[in-house]
Coordinates of C-alpha atoms and ligand atoms in Angstrom, one line a residue:
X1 CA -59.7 -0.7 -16.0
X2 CA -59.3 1.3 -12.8
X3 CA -57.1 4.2 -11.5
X4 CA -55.2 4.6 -8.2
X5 CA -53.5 7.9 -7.0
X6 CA -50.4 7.5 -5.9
X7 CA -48.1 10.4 -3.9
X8 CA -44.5 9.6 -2.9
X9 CA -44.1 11.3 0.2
X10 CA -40.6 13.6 1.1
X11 CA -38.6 10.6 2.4
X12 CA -39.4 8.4 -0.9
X13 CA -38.4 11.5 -3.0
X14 CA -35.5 12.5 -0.9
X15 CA -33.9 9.4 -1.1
X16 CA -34.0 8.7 -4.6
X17 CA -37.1 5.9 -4.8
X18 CA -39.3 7.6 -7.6
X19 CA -38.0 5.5 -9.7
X20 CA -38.0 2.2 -7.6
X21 CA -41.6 3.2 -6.6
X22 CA -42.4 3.0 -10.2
X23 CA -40.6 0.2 -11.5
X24 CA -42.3 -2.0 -9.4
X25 CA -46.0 -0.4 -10.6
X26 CA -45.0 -0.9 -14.2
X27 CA -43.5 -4.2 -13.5
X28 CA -47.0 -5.7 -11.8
X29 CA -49.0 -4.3 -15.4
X30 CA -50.0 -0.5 -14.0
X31 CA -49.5 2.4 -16.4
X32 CA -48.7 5.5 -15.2
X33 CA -51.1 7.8 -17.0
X34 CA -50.4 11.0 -15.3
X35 CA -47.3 12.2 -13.2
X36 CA -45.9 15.7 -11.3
X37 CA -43.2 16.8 -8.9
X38 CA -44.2 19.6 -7.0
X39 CA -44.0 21.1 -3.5
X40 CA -47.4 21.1 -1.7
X41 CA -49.1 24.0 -0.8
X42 CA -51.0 23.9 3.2
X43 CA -54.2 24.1 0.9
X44 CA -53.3 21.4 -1.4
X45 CA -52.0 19.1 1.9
X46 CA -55.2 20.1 4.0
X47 CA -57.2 18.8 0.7
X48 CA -55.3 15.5 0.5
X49 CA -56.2 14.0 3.7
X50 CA -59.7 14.1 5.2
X51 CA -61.0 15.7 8.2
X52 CA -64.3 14.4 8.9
X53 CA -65.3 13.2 12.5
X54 CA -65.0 9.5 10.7
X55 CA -62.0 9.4 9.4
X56 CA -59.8 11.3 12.3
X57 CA -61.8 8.1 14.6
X58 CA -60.6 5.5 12.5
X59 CA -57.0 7.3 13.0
X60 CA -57.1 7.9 16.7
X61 CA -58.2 4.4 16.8
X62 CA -55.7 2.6 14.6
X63 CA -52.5 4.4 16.8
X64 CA -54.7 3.4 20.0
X65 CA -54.6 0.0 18.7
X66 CA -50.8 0.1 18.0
X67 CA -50.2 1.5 21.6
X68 CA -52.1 -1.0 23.3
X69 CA -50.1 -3.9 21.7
X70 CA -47.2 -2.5 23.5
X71 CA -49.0 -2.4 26.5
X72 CA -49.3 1.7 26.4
X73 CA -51.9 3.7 26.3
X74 CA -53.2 7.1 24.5
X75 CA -54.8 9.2 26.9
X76 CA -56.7 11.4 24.6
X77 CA -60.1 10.2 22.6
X78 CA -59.5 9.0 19.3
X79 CA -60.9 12.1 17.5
X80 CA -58.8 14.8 19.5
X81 CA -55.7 11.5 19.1
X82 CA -56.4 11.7 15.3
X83 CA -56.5 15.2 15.1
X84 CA -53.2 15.6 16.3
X85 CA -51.8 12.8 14.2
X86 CA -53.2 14.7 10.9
X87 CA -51.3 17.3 11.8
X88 CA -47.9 15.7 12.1
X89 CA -49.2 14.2 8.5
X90 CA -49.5 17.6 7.3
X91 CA -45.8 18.8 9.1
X92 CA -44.5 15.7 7.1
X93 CA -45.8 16.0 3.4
X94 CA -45.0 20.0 3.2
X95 CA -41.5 19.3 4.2
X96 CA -39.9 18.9 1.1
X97 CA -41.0 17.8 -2.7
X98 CA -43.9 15.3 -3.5
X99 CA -44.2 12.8 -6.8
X100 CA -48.2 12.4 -7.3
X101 CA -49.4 9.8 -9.9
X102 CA -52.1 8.2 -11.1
X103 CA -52.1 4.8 -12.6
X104 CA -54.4 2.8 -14.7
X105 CA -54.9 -0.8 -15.1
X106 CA -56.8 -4.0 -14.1
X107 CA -57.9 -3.7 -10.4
X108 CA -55.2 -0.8 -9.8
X109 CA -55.9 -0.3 -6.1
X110 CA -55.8 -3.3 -5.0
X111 CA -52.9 -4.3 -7.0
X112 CA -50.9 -1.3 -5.8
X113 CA -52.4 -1.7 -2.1
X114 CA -50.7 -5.2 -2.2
X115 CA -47.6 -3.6 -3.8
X116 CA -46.9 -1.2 -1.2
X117 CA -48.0 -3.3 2.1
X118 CA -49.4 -1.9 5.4
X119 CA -48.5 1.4 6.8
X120 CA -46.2 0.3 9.4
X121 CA -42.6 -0.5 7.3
X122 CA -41.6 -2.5 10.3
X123 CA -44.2 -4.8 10.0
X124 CA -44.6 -4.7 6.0
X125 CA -43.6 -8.2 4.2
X126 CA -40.2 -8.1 2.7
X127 CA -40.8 -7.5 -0.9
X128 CA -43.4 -4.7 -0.5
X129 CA -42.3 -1.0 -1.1
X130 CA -42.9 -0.3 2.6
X131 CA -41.0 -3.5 3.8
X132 CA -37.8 -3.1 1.7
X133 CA -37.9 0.4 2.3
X134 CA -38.6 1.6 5.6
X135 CA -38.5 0.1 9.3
X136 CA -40.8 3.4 10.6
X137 CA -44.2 2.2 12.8
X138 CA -46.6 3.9 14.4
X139 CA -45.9 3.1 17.5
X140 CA -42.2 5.0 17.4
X141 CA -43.7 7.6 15.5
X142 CA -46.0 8.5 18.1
X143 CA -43.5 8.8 20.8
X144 CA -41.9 11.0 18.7
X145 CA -44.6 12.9 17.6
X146 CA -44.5 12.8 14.3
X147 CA -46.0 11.1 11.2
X148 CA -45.0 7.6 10.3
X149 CA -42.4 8.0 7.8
X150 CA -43.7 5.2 5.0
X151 CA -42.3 6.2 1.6
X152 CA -45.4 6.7 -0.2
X153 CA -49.7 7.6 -0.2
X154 CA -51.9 5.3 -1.9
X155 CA -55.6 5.8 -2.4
X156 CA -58.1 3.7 -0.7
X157 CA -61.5 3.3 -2.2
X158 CA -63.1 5.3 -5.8
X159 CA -63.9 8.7 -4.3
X160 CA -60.2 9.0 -2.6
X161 CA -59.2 8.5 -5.8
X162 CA -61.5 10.9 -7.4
X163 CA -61.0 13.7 -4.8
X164 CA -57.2 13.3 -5.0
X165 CA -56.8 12.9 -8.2
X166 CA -58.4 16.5 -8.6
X167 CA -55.8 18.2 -6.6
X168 CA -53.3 17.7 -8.5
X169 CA -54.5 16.7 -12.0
X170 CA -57.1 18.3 -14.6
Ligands
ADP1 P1 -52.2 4.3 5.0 O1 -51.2 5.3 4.4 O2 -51.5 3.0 5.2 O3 -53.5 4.1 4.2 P2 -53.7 5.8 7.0 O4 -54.6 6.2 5.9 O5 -54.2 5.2 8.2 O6 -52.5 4.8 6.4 O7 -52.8 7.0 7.5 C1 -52.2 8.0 6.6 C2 -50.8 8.2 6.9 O8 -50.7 8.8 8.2 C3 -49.9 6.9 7.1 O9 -49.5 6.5 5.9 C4 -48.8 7.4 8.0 O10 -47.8 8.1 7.3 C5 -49.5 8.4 8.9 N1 -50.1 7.8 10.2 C6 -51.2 7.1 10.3 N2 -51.4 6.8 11.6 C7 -50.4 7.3 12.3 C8 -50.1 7.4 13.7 N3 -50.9 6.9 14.6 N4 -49.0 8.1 14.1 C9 -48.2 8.7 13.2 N5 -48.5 8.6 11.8 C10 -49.6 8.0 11.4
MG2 MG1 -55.1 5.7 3.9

């Protein structure tokens, strides 16, 4: 058995999809095993998301990438890009109340991965929390400067899950 963290950002909670969100876990054979409402702290939300040199480069390049399909370009280099970007991140999941969970069962990340879909809604498959639930993308986000409004946060690999996991659970 494996474990995924799970946090339904303000927009999921705001418009009622906590329990959506979890139907469809429970549904596809994940238990929830641990569950809180609460409103993040700027400690709490600056522990969530990384800040290493790595991961703001992987961000600054992603929304590059997005940009450039459009036939725009970011000007900045991805650090300083992905810098900014987890900071409308931040803006976004202190603006109102959070759902964290964790769940347990057979291959839990991936099977949740699946279950929510990519992190642009617009171009999520129909059927995935993201697709059925929000038409958001990174490419409207950033000309809005904000954060990509996707419904909910799912863990990527063990020690995301580990280091999450601890900032809201014992
Ligand atoms: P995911 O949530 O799909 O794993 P990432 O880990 O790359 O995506 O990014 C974390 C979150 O930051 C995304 O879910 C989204 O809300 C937001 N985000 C990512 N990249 C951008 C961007 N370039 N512009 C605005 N928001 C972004
Ligand atoms: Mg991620």
């Amino acid at each position: 058995m494996a474990k995924v963290f799970i946090l339904i950002k303000p927009d999921g909670v705001k418009r009622g999809l906590v329990g959506e969100c979890v139907n469809r876990f429970e549904n596809a054979g994940l238990k929830v095993v641990a569950m809180r409402m609460l409103k993040l702290s700027e400690a709490m939300a600056d522990k969530l998301y990384p800040s290493d040199k790595q991961w703001l480069e992987n961000l600054g390049m992603k929304a590059k990438e997005s940009m450039n399909k459009i036939g725009k370009d970011i000007k900045d280099d991805n650090v300083s890009h992905g810098k900014k970007v987890r900071q409308w991140l931040m803006d976004y999941v202190l603006s109102s109340p959070v759902v964290a969970m964790v769940l347990d069962g057979n291959d839990a990340m991936t099977v949740a991965r699946k279950l929510v879909g990519p992190t642009d809604g617009a171009a999520a498959s129909a059927g995935t929390i993201r697709g059925d639930f929000s038409s958001d993308s990174i490419v409207t986000a950033t000309s809005d400067g904000r954060a990509n409004m996707n419904v909910l946060h799912v863990s990527s690999d063990e020690k995301e899950t580990e280091n999450q996991t601890k900032i809201f659970f014992d």
